[in-house]
Short mmCIF file of C-alpha atoms in Angstrom, two decimals:
data_model
loop_
_atom_site.label_atom_id
_atom_site.label_comp_id
_atom_site.label_asym_id
_atom_site.label_seq_id
_atom_site.Cartn_x
_atom_site.Cartn_y
_atom_site.Cartn_z
CA MET A 5 57.55 -10.16 30.39
CA GLN A 6 55.86 -9.58 27.11
CA ALA A 7 54.76 -13.16 26.94
CA GLN A 8 53.19 -12.79 30.52
CA LEU A 9 51.05 -9.82 29.46
CA GLU A 10 49.97 -11.39 26.27
CA PRO A 11 47.19 -13.52 28.07
CA GLN A 12 46.09 -10.71 30.08
CA ARG A 13 45.57 -8.62 26.90
CA GLN A 14 43.70 -11.52 25.18
CA ARG A 15 41.34 -11.80 28.34
CA SER A 16 40.76 -7.92 28.41
CA LYS A 17 39.82 -8.11 24.75
CA LEU A 18 37.42 -11.04 25.23
CA SER A 19 35.89 -9.10 28.25
CA GLU A 20 35.53 -6.02 26.09
CA LEU A 21 34.09 -7.97 23.20
CA GLY A 22 31.53 -9.69 25.52
CA LEU A 23 30.42 -6.42 27.15
CA GLY A 24 30.07 -4.91 23.78
CA LEU A 25 27.89 -7.70 22.57
CA SER A 26 25.75 -7.43 25.61
CA ILE A 27 25.20 -3.65 24.85
CA ASP A 28 24.31 -4.54 21.34
CA CYS A 29 21.58 -6.83 22.72
CA VAL A 30 20.28 -4.40 25.20
CA ALA A 31 20.03 -1.74 22.51
CA ALA A 32 18.40 -4.00 19.97
CA LEU A 33 15.75 -5.11 22.48
CA ALA A 34 14.98 -1.71 23.59
CA THR A 35 14.68 -0.41 20.14
CA SER A 36 12.48 -3.35 18.98
CA ALA A 37 10.16 -2.79 21.97
CA ALA A 38 9.66 0.88 21.11
CA VAL A 39 9.02 0.29 17.36
CA SER A 40 7.23 -2.94 17.31
CA PRO A 41 3.62 -1.99 17.98
CA PHE A 42 3.63 0.87 15.47
CA VAL A 43 5.12 -1.46 12.79
CA ALA A 44 2.60 -4.20 13.69
CA ILE A 45 -0.38 -1.89 13.32
CA ILE A 46 0.66 -0.69 9.96
CA ASP A 47 1.68 -4.20 8.56
CA ARG A 48 -1.70 -5.66 9.88
CA SER A 49 -3.74 -2.90 8.40
CA ILE A 50 -2.05 -3.16 4.81
CA ILE A 51 -2.58 -6.91 4.76
CA SER A 52 -6.12 -6.58 6.00
CA ASN A 53 -6.77 -4.04 3.31
CA ALA A 54 -5.37 -6.07 0.46
CA SER A 55 -7.41 -9.08 1.28
CA GLY A 56 -10.75 -6.99 1.63
CA ARG A 57 -11.11 -7.74 5.32
CA MET A 58 -10.80 -4.25 6.50
CA PRO A 59 -10.13 -0.80 4.91
CA LEU A 60 -6.71 0.53 5.50
CA MET A 61 -7.76 3.80 7.31
CA ALA A 62 -10.21 1.70 9.57
CA GLY A 63 -7.39 -0.86 10.36
CA LEU A 64 -5.07 1.98 11.44
CA ALA A 65 -7.60 3.80 13.44
CA ASP A 66 -8.49 0.66 15.23
CA GLY A 67 -4.98 -0.19 15.93
CA PHE A 68 -3.72 3.10 17.09
CA ARG A 69 -6.93 3.43 19.12
CA THR A 70 -6.08 0.20 21.05
CA LEU A 71 -2.34 1.51 21.49
CA VAL A 72 -3.57 4.66 23.08
CA THR A 73 -6.58 3.05 25.25
CA ARG A 74 -5.30 -0.47 25.96
CA PRO A 75 -1.51 -0.67 25.26
CA SER A 76 -1.02 -3.88 27.40
CA VAL A 77 -3.71 -5.58 25.11
CA LEU A 78 -1.97 -4.63 21.94
CA ALA A 79 1.52 -5.63 23.39
CA ARG A 80 0.35 -9.18 23.88
CA GLN A 81 -1.25 -9.67 20.42
CA PRO A 82 0.39 -12.17 18.21
CA SER A 83 1.17 -9.63 15.49
CA VAL A 84 3.07 -7.30 17.72
CA LEU A 85 5.16 -10.21 19.32
CA ALA A 86 5.82 -11.47 15.75
CA VAL A 87 7.04 -8.05 14.81
CA PHE A 88 9.09 -7.71 17.90
CA SER A 89 10.85 -10.87 17.30
CA VAL A 90 11.82 -9.84 13.77
CA TYR A 91 13.26 -6.65 14.63
CA ALA A 92 15.16 -7.82 17.85
CA ILE A 93 16.81 -10.49 15.99
CA THR A 94 17.51 -8.18 13.07
CA TYR A 95 19.14 -5.52 15.22
CA ILE A 96 20.98 -8.06 17.33
CA THR A 97 22.46 -9.61 14.35
CA ALA A 98 23.50 -6.23 12.72
CA ASN A 99 24.86 -4.73 15.96
CA SER A 100 26.81 -7.77 17.04
CA SER A 101 28.28 -8.40 13.34
CA GLU A 102 29.59 -4.91 13.41
CA THR A 103 30.86 -5.29 16.95
CA ILE A 104 32.75 -8.69 16.00
CA ALA A 105 34.18 -7.12 12.79
CA LEU A 106 35.62 -4.14 14.38
CA SER A 107 37.13 -6.18 17.10
CA THR A 108 39.21 -7.95 14.54
CA ASN A 109 40.02 -4.68 12.67
CA SER A 110 37.97 -5.65 9.67
CA ASP A 111 35.59 -3.55 7.60
CA PRO A 112 32.18 -4.38 9.12
CA LEU A 113 30.07 -3.28 5.95
CA LEU A 114 29.93 -6.53 4.16
CA PRO A 115 29.54 -8.88 6.99
CA LYS A 116 27.00 -6.73 8.62
CA PHE A 117 24.91 -6.54 5.39
CA ILE A 118 25.17 -10.38 4.81
CA ALA A 119 24.30 -11.35 8.34
CA SER A 120 21.50 -8.75 8.96
CA SER A 121 19.99 -9.25 5.51
CA THR A 122 19.89 -12.96 5.81
CA VAL A 123 18.19 -12.96 9.15
CA ASN A 124 15.85 -10.14 8.37
CA ILE A 125 14.79 -11.54 5.03
CA ALA A 126 14.11 -14.94 6.57
CA ALA A 127 12.36 -13.59 9.78
CA CYS A 128 10.35 -11.05 7.80
CA VAL A 129 8.98 -13.32 5.23
CA TYR A 130 7.91 -15.87 7.90
CA LYS A 131 6.36 -12.89 9.89
CA ASP A 132 4.48 -11.78 6.94
CA LYS A 133 3.14 -15.27 6.04
CA LEU A 134 1.80 -15.50 9.59
CA LEU A 135 0.27 -12.06 9.28
CA THR A 136 -1.18 -12.96 5.82
CA HIS A 137 -2.82 -15.95 7.30
CA TRP A 138 -4.16 -14.11 10.49
CA CYS A 139 -5.34 -11.04 8.69
CA SER A 140 -6.91 -12.37 5.56
CA LEU A 141 -10.42 -13.49 4.82
CA GLY A 142 -11.42 -17.18 4.87
CA PRO A 143 -9.39 -20.11 6.17
CA ALA A 144 -5.42 -20.23 5.77
CA ARG A 145 -4.28 -21.56 2.44
CA PRO A 146 -0.78 -22.71 1.34
CA PHE A 147 1.63 -19.76 0.88
CA PRO A 148 2.63 -19.58 -2.84
CA MET A 149 6.47 -19.47 -3.57
CA SER A 150 5.91 -16.47 -5.74
CA SER A 151 4.94 -14.64 -2.65
CA TYR A 152 7.78 -15.91 -0.86
CA GLY A 153 10.16 -14.73 -3.55
CA LEU A 154 8.50 -11.32 -3.79
CA PHE A 155 8.74 -10.75 -0.03
CA GLY A 156 12.45 -11.78 -0.13
CA LEU A 157 13.22 -9.37 -2.73
CA ARG A 158 11.20 -6.44 -0.96
CA ASP A 159 13.20 -7.14 2.27
CA SER A 160 16.42 -7.26 0.55
CA LEU A 161 15.98 -3.69 -0.74
CA THR A 162 14.82 -2.57 2.58
CA VAL A 163 17.83 -4.00 4.38
CA ALA A 164 20.07 -2.56 1.82
CA ALA A 165 18.52 0.91 2.32
CA SER A 166 18.53 0.72 6.01
CA PHE A 167 21.90 -0.71 6.99
CA SER A 168 24.26 -0.56 4.16
CA LEU A 169 23.64 2.32 2.07
CA PRO A 170 23.06 5.24 4.77
CA PRO A 171 26.95 5.46 5.37
CA PHE A 172 27.68 6.00 1.82
CA LEU A 173 24.77 8.72 1.42
CA SER A 174 26.00 10.41 4.76
CA ALA A 175 29.62 10.50 3.49
CA SER A 176 28.61 12.16 0.26
CA LEU A 177 26.50 14.59 2.09
CA GLN A 178 29.35 15.59 4.40
CA LYS A 179 31.65 15.97 1.42
CA ASN A 180 29.21 18.17 -0.73
CA SER A 181 27.37 20.14 2.07
CA SER A 182 28.19 22.18 5.23
CA LEU A 183 25.88 19.84 7.27
CA SER A 184 27.58 18.10 10.36
CA LYS A 185 28.19 14.54 10.53
CA THR A 186 25.40 13.88 13.01
CA SER A 187 22.97 15.73 10.55
CA CYS A 188 24.05 13.77 7.72
CA ASP A 189 23.81 10.49 9.32
CA SER A 190 20.37 11.40 10.70
CA ILE A 191 19.20 12.36 7.05
CA SER A 192 20.52 9.23 5.50
CA GLN A 193 18.91 6.96 8.01
CA LEU A 194 15.59 8.53 7.71
CA ALA A 195 15.59 9.15 4.02
CA LEU A 196 16.91 6.11 2.27
CA PRO A 197 14.43 3.45 3.98
CA CYS A 198 11.49 5.87 2.91
CA MET A 199 12.72 6.36 -0.58
CA VAL A 200 13.06 2.60 -1.31
CA GLN A 201 9.37 2.21 -0.56
CA PHE A 202 8.65 3.54 -4.00
CA ILE A 203 10.15 0.39 -5.29
CA SER A 204 9.40 -2.28 -2.58
CA THR A 205 5.60 -1.38 -2.00
CA PRO A 206 4.57 -2.54 -5.35
CA ILE A 207 6.63 -5.82 -4.94
CA HIS A 208 4.82 -6.15 -1.62
CA LEU A 209 1.46 -5.64 -3.07
CA PHE A 210 2.02 -8.36 -5.65
CA GLY A 211 3.28 -10.66 -3.09
CA LEU A 212 -0.08 -10.37 -1.03
CA ASP A 213 -2.20 -10.63 -4.32
CA TYR A 214 -0.68 -13.93 -5.29
CA TYR A 215 -1.89 -15.10 -1.93
CA ASN A 216 -5.30 -13.39 -2.02
CA HIS A 217 -6.30 -14.03 -5.60
CA PRO A 218 -4.12 -17.15 -6.76
CA SER A 219 -5.98 -17.58 -10.19
CA ALA A 220 -5.86 -13.66 -11.13
CA THR A 221 -4.33 -12.61 -14.41
CA VAL A 222 -1.21 -10.33 -14.64
CA MET A 223 -3.50 -7.42 -15.71
CA GLN A 224 -5.88 -8.10 -12.75
CA ARG A 225 -2.88 -7.90 -10.44
CA VAL A 226 -1.60 -4.77 -11.88
CA GLN A 227 -4.95 -3.23 -11.30
CA VAL A 228 -5.10 -4.26 -7.69
CA VAL A 229 -1.51 -2.74 -7.22
CA LYS A 230 -2.59 0.53 -8.98
CA ARG A 231 -5.63 0.75 -6.70
CA ASP A 232 -3.61 0.42 -3.50
CA ILE A 233 -0.12 1.71 -4.44
CA ILE A 234 -0.53 5.30 -2.98
CA PRO A 235 -1.97 4.66 0.32
CA ALA A 236 0.06 1.54 0.78
CA THR A 237 3.33 3.39 0.03
CA LEU A 238 2.62 6.09 2.39
CA ALA A 239 1.55 3.53 5.16
CA ARG A 240 4.76 1.64 4.44
CA MET A 241 6.89 4.67 4.72
CA GLY A 242 5.08 5.39 8.03
CA ARG A 243 6.11 1.73 8.92
CA ILE A 244 9.74 2.16 7.97
CA LEU A 245 10.30 5.40 9.82
CA PRO A 246 9.92 3.72 13.22
CA ALA A 247 11.28 0.33 12.15
CA PHE A 248 14.62 1.42 10.43
CA GLY A 249 14.53 5.12 10.48
CA PHE A 250 13.85 6.38 14.05
CA GLY A 251 14.57 2.88 15.18
CA GLY A 252 18.08 2.86 13.71
CA LEU A 253 18.80 6.40 15.37
CA VAL A 254 17.63 5.10 18.65
CA ASN A 255 19.60 2.00 18.20
CA ASN A 256 22.73 3.67 17.26
CA LYS A 257 22.36 6.37 20.04
CA THR A 258 21.76 3.65 22.72
CA ARG A 259 24.85 1.71 21.59
CA SER A 260 27.15 4.63 21.53
CA THR A 261 25.82 6.01 24.84
CA LEU A 262 26.19 2.62 26.67
CA LYS A 263 29.57 1.95 25.13
CA GLN A 264 30.75 5.51 26.29
CA TRP A 265 29.63 4.74 29.73
CA MET A 266 30.76 1.08 29.97
CA LEU A 267 33.78 0.49 27.78
#
């Protein structure tokens, strides 16, 4: 009897896993569609400002004006489609790696970090290469290896602060405060991705400057970073909030809600 029930249990587990992965994809696509216009506007504005093509505030104003008055035009722009693709594949990878690990009774922290960081770093670096070519002055030039490396380091920090470290901060807050688990999770998911921008924004600006001014000296690059660091950090905090802060909350809430309904 037990032997007869075992294939049924296996089929049930596989069916539940397949449904869980489908929910992961739906949540990831919905979240990416919600955040990608905001992220694309900010990314494009920072890169245009760094190249001298358009001041940061003018780029932001133009982008958000288009979002309000012509949202369908903005949604079809290559920069928005590129950003959507990056966050869709990142959230799908993070969600599905967690679901697969839990289905095997494994700790999802390490596989989730490795899978999501690998995918996000590769996709984000390629996306920023495209945006740098599209939003900089003059014809496209070969992308320097130093920019690839700096963008990769930047995104490693962002992924760690967005996917791997929030559970640790949330657990610490729950232990040392009277806040609820939901409040601690929300604070951690919103605060850490923003805080890491104090480290990652200078790295981002150095990466852009290696492309924009390939023959500049170290001190010239430092001066460029010092000039742009405050507005760029604030803008990237504004970018991170929808991408991994509010986006992470929406993704997690959508997943948990759908799984309660369907599993």
